mmCIF file of C-alpha atoms in Angstrom:
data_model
loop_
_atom_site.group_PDB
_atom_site.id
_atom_site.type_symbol
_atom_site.label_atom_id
_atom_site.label_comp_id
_atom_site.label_asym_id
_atom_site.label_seq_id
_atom_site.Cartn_x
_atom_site.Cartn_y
_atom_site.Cartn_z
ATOM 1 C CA UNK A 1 10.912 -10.676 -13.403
ATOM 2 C CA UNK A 2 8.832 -9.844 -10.176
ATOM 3 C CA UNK A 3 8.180 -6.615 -9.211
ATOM 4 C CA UNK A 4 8.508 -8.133 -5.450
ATOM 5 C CA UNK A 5 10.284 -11.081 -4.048
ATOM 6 C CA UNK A 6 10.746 -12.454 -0.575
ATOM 7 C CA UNK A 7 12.789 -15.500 -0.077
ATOM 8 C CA UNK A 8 12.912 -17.186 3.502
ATOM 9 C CA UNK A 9 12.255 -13.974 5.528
ATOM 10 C CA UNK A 10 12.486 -14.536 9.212
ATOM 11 C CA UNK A 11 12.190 -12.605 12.620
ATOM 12 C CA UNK A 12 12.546 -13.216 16.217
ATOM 13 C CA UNK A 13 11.542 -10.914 18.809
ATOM 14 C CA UNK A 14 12.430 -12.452 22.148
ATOM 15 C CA UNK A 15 10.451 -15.976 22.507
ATOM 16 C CA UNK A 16 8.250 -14.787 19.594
ATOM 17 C CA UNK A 17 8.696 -16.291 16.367
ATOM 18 C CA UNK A 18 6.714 -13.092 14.265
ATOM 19 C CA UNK A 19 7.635 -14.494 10.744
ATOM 20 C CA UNK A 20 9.098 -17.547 9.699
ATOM 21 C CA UNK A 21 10.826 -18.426 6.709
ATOM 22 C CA UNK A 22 8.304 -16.529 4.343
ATOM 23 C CA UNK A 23 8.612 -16.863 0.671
ATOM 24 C CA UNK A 24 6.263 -15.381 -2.073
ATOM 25 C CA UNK A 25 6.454 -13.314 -5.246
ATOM 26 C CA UNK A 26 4.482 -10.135 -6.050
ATOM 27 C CA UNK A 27 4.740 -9.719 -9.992
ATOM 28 C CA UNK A 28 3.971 -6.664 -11.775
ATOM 29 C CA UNK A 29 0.708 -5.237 -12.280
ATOM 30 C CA UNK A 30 -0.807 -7.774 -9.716
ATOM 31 C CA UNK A 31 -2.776 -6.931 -6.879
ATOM 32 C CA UNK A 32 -2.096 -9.569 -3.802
ATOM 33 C CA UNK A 33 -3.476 -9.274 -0.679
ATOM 34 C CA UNK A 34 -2.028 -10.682 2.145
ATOM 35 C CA UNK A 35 -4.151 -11.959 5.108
ATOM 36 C CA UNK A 36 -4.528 -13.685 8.287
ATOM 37 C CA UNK A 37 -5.930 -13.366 12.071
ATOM 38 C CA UNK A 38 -4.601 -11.105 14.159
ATOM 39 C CA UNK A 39 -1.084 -11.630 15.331
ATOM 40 C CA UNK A 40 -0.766 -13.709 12.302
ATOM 41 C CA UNK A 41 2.809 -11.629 11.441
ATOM 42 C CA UNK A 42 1.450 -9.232 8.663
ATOM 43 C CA UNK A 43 2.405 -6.062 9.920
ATOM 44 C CA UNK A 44 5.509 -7.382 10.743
ATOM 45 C CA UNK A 45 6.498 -8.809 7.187
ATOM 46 C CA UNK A 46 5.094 -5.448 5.747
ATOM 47 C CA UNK A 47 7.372 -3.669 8.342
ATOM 48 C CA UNK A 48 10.488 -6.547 7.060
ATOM 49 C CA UNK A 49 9.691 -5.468 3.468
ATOM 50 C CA UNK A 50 9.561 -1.263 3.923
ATOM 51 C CA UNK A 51 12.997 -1.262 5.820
ATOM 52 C CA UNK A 52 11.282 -0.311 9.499
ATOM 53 C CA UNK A 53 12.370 -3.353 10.928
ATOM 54 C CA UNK A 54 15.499 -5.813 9.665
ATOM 55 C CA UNK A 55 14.999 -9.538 9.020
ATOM 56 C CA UNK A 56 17.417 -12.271 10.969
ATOM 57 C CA UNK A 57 17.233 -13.893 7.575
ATOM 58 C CA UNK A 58 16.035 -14.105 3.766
ATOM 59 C CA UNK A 59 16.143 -11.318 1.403
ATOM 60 C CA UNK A 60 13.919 -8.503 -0.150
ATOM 61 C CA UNK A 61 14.342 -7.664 -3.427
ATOM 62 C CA UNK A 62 12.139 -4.945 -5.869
ATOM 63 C CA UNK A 63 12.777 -5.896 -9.528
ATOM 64 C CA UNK A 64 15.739 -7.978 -8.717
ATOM 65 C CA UNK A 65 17.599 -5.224 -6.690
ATOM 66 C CA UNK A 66 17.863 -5.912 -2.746
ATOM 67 C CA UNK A 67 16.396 -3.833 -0.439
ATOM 68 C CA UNK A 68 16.803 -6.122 2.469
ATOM 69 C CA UNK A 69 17.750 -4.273 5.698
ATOM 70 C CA UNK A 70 17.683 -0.356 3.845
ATOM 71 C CA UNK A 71 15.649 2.174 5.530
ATOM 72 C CA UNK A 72 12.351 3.081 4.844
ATOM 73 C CA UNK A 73 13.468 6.755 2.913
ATOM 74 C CA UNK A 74 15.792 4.478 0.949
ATOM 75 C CA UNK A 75 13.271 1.293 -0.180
ATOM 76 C CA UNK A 76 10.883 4.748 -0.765
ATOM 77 C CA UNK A 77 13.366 6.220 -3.169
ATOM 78 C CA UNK A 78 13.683 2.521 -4.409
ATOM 79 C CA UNK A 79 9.887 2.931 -5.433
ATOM 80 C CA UNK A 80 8.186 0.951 -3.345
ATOM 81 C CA UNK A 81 5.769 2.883 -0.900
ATOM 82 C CA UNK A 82 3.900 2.471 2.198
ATOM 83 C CA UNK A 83 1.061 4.987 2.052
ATOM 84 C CA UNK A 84 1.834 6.238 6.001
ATOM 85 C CA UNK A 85 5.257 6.776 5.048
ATOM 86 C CA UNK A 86 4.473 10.089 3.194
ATOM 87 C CA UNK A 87 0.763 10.446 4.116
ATOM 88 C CA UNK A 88 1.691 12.977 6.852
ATOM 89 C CA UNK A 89 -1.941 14.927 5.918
ATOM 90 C CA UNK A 90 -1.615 18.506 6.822
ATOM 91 C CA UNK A 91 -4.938 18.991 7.898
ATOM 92 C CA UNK A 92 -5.468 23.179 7.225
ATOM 93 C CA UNK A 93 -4.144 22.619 3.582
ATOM 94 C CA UNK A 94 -6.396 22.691 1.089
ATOM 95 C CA UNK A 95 -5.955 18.628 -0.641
ATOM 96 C CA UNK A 96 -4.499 20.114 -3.889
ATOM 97 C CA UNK A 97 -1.593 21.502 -1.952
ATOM 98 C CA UNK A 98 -0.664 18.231 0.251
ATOM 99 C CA UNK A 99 -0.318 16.653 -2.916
ATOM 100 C CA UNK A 100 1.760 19.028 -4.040
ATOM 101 C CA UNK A 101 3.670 18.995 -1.387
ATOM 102 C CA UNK A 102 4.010 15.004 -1.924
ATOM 103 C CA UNK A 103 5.355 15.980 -5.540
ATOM 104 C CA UNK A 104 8.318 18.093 -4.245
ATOM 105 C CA UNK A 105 9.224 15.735 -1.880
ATOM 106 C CA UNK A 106 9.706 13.299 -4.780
ATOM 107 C CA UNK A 107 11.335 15.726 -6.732
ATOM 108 C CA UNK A 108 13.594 16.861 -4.318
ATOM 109 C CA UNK A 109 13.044 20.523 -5.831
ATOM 110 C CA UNK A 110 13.750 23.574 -3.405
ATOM 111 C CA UNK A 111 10.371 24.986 -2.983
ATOM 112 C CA UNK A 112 12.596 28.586 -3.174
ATOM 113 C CA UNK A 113 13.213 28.271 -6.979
ATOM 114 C CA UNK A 114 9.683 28.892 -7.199
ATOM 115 C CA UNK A 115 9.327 31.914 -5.356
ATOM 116 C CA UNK A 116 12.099 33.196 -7.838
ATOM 117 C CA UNK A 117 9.704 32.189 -10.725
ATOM 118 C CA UNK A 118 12.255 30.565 -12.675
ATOM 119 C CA UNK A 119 11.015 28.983 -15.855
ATOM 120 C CA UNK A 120 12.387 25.356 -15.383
ATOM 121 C CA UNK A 121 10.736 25.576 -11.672
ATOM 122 C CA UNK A 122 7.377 27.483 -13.225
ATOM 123 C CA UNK A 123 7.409 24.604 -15.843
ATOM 124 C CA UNK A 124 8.020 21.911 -13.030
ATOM 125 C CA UNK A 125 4.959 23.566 -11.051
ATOM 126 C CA UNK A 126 2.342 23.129 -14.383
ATOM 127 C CA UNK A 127 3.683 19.868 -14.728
ATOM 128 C CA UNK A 128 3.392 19.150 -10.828
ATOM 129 C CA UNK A 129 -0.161 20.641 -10.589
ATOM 130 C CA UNK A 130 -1.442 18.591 -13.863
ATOM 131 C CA UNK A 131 -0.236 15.690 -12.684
ATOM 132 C CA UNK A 132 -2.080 16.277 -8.953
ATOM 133 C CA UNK A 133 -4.909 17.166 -10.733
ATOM 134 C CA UNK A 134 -5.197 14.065 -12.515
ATOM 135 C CA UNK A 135 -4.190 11.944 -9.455
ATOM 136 C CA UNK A 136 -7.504 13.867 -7.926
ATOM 137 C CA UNK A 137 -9.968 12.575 -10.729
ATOM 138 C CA UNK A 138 -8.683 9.523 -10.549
ATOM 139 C CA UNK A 139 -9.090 8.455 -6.904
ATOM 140 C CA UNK A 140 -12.512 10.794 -7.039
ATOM 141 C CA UNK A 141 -11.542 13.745 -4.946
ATOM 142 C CA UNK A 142 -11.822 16.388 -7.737
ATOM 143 C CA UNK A 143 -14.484 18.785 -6.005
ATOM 144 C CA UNK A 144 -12.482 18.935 -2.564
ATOM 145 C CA UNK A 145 -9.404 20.445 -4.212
ATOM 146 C CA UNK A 146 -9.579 23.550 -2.821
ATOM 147 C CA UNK A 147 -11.257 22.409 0.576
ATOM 148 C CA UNK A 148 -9.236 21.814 4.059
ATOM 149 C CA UNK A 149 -8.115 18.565 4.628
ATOM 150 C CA UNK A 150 -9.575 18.739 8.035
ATOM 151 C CA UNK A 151 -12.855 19.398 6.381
ATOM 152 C CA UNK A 152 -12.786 15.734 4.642
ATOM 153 C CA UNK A 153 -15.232 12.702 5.414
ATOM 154 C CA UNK A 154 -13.166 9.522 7.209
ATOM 155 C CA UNK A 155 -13.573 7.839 4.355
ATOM 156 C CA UNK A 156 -12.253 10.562 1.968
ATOM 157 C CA UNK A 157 -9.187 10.965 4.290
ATOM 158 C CA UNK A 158 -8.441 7.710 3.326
ATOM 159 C CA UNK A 159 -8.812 8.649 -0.786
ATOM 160 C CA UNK A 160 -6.523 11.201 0.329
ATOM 161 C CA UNK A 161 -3.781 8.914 1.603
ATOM 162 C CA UNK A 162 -3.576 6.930 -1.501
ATOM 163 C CA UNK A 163 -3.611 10.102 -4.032
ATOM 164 C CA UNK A 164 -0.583 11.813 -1.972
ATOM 165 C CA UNK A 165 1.261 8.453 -2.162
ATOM 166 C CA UNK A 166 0.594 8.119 -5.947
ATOM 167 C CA UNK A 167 2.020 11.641 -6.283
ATOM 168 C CA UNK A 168 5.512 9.771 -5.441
ATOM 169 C CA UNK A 169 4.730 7.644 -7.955
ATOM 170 C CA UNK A 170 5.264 4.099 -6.633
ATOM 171 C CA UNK A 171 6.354 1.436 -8.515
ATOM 172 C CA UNK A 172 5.164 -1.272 -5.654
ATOM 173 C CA UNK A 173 2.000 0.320 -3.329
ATOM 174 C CA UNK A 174 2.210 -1.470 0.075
ATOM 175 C CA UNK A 175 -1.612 -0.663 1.950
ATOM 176 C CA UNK A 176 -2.202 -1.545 5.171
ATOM 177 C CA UNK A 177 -6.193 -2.120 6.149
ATOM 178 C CA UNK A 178 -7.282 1.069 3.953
ATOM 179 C CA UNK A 179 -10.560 -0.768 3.929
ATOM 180 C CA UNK A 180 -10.866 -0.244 8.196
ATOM 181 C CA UNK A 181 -13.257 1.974 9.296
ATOM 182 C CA UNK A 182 -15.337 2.587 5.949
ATOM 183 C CA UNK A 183 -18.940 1.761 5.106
ATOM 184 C CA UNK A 184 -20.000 0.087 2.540
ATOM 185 C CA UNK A 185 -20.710 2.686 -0.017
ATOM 186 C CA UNK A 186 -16.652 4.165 0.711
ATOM 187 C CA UNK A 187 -15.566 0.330 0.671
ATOM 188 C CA UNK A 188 -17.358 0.351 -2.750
ATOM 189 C CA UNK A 189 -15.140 3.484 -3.833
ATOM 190 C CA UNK A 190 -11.979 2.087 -2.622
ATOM 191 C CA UNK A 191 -12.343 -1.101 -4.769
ATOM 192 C CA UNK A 192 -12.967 0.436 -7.391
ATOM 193 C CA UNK A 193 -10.111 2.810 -7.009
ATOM 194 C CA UNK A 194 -7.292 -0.391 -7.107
ATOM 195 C CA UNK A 195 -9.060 -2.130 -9.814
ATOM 196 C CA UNK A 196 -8.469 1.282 -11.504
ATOM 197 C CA UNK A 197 -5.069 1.122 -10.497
ATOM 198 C CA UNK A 198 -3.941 -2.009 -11.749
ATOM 199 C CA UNK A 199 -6.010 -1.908 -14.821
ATOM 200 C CA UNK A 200 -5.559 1.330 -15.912
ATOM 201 C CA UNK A 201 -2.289 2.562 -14.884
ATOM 202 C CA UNK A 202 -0.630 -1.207 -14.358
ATOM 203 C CA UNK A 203 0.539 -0.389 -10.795
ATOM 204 C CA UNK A 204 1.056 -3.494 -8.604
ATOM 205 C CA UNK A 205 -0.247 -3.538 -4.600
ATOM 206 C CA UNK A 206 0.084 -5.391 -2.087
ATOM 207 C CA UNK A 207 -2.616 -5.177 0.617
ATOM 208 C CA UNK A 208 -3.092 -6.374 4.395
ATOM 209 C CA UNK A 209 -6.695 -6.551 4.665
ATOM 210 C CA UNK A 210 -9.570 -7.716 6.979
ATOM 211 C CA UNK A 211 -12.202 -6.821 4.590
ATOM 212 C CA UNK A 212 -13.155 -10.240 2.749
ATOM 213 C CA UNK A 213 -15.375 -8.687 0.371
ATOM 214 C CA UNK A 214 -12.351 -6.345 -1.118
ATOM 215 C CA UNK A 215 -9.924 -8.717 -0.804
ATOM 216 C CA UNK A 216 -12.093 -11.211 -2.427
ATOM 217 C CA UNK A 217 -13.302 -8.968 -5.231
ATOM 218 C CA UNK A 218 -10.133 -7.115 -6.560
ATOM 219 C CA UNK A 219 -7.225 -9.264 -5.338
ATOM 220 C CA UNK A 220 -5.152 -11.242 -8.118
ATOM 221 C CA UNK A 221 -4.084 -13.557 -5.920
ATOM 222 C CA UNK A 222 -4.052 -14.210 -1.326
ATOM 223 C CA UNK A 223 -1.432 -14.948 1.019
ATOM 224 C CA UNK A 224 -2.414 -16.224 4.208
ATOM 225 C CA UNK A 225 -0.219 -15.624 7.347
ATOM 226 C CA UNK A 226 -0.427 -18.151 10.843
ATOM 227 C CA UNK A 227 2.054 -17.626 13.653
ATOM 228 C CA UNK A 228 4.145 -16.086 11.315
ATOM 229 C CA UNK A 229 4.119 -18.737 8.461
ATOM 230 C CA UNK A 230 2.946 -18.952 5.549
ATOM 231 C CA UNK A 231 0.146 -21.954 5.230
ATOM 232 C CA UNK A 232 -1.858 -20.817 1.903
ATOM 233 C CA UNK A 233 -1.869 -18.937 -1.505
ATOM 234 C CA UNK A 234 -3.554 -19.002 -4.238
ATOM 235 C CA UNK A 235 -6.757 -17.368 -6.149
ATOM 236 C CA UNK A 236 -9.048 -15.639 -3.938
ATOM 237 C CA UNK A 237 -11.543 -19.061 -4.982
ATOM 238 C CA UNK A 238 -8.598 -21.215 -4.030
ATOM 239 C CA UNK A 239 -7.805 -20.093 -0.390
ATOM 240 C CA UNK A 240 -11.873 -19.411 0.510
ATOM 241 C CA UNK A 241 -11.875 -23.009 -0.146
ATOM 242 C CA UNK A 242 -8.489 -24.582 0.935
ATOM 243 C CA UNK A 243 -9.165 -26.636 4.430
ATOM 244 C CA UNK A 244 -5.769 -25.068 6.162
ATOM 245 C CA UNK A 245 -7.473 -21.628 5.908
ATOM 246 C CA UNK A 246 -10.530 -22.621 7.255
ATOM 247 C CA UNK A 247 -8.520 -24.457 10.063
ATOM 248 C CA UNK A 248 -6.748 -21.473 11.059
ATOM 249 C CA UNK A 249 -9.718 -19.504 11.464
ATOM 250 C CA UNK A 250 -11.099 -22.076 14.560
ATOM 251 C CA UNK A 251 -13.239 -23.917 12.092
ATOM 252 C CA UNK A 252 -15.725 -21.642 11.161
ATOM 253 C CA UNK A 253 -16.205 -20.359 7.378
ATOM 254 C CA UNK A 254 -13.546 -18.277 6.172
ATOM 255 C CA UNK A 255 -15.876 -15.389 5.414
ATOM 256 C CA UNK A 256 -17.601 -15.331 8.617
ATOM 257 C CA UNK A 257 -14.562 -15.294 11.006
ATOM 258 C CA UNK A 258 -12.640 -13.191 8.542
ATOM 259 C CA UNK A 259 -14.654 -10.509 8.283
#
């Protein structure tokens, strides 16, 4: 069974056709990236999928439940998360407690109980704090546990994101553009953090991405989007290669215009 399937998702807004009878599968443990120019209906089908908008038609389903038309709290709870959806930062917290903080909200635990010291909530908060502290190593944020959010690099904002949204612990990770406005070195740490992901901890993503170079080097397999359609998928060797790709981006080589 797929961890994710879309079957003939549509939506109108007005004249505009954003997405058009969209069909593809997400299975589990995959990473699939999902690209296209701008306007191409990406955000849109990722907003279709998460609940914050409702398709006019076609279905969404996460392990063979539908989701179609919930909203976002509820395809959350489901397990299948959108970083910005609980990657509300607070930037004078020091990063081990927004993670925390992403913990309870999973949990749905009354931060009271542990003022109380109770031992079930005292045994919850070791478990809670392991478990962040783990999630810290593994997207490489260890030494800033203790330090400000605010205090954090652009880049390792962005590490942030991801660890607080793996403290909810998503079956399906939905990541839109966490690639934009890194350099090459962070770029470097951020594909090595899905390949870690996937490989290590089986977790399946889906990514929108502009960045060839990640998408080409860690995705499983590529979706392209044009005026809302889909017109390619395949291995990230198939679609560099596959004429309809190239066509849609005015002629010129896929990586060029992509990028």
């Amino acid at each position: 069974m797929a961890m994710l399937e879309i079957d003939g998702v549509s939506k109108r807004y007005g004249g505009l056709q954003a997405v058009k009878d969209v069909t593809l599968r997400v299975g589990k443990g995959e990473i699939v990236s999902l690209i296209g120019p701008n306007g191409a209906g990406k955000t849109t089908l990722f907003n279709l999928i998460t609940g914050f908008a409702r398709p006019d038609s076609g279905r969404v389903r996460l392990e063979g439940e539908d989701v179609t038309g919930l909203s976002p709290e509820a395809v959350a709870r489901h397990g299948m998360v959108r970083s910005f959806q609980i990657t509300n930062v607070f930037a004078n917290m020091p990063v081990i407690e927004n993670l925390r903080l992403a913990s309870y909200l999973r949990m749905r635990s009354p931060l009271l109980s542990d003022v109380f010291g109770l031992r079930s909530a005292r045994d919850r908060a070791a478990r809670t704090m392991k478990e962040a502290n783990g999630i810290l190593d593994l997207v490489g944020l260890a030494r800033f546990r203790d330090t400000p959010a605010k205090r954090l690099a652009y880049g390792q904002l962005r590490l942030l994101e991801i660890a607080i949204a793996l403290c909810v612990r998503p079956r399906l990770l939905l990541l839109d553009e966490p690639a934009a406005g890194l350099n090459s070195r962070e770029g470097e740490k951020l594909t090595e953090l899905l390949r870690r992901l996937r490989d290590g901890r089986g977790l399946t993503v889906l990514l929108v991405e502009h960045d060839m170079d990640l998408v080409m080097s860690v995705s499983d397999r590529v979706v392209v989007l044009n005026f809302g359609e889909k017109i390619a998928e395949g291995t990230p060797a198939e679609v560099k290669e596959n004429p309809q790709v190239i066509e849609a981006y005015l002629g010129t080589p896929f990586e060029e215009e992509a990028a």
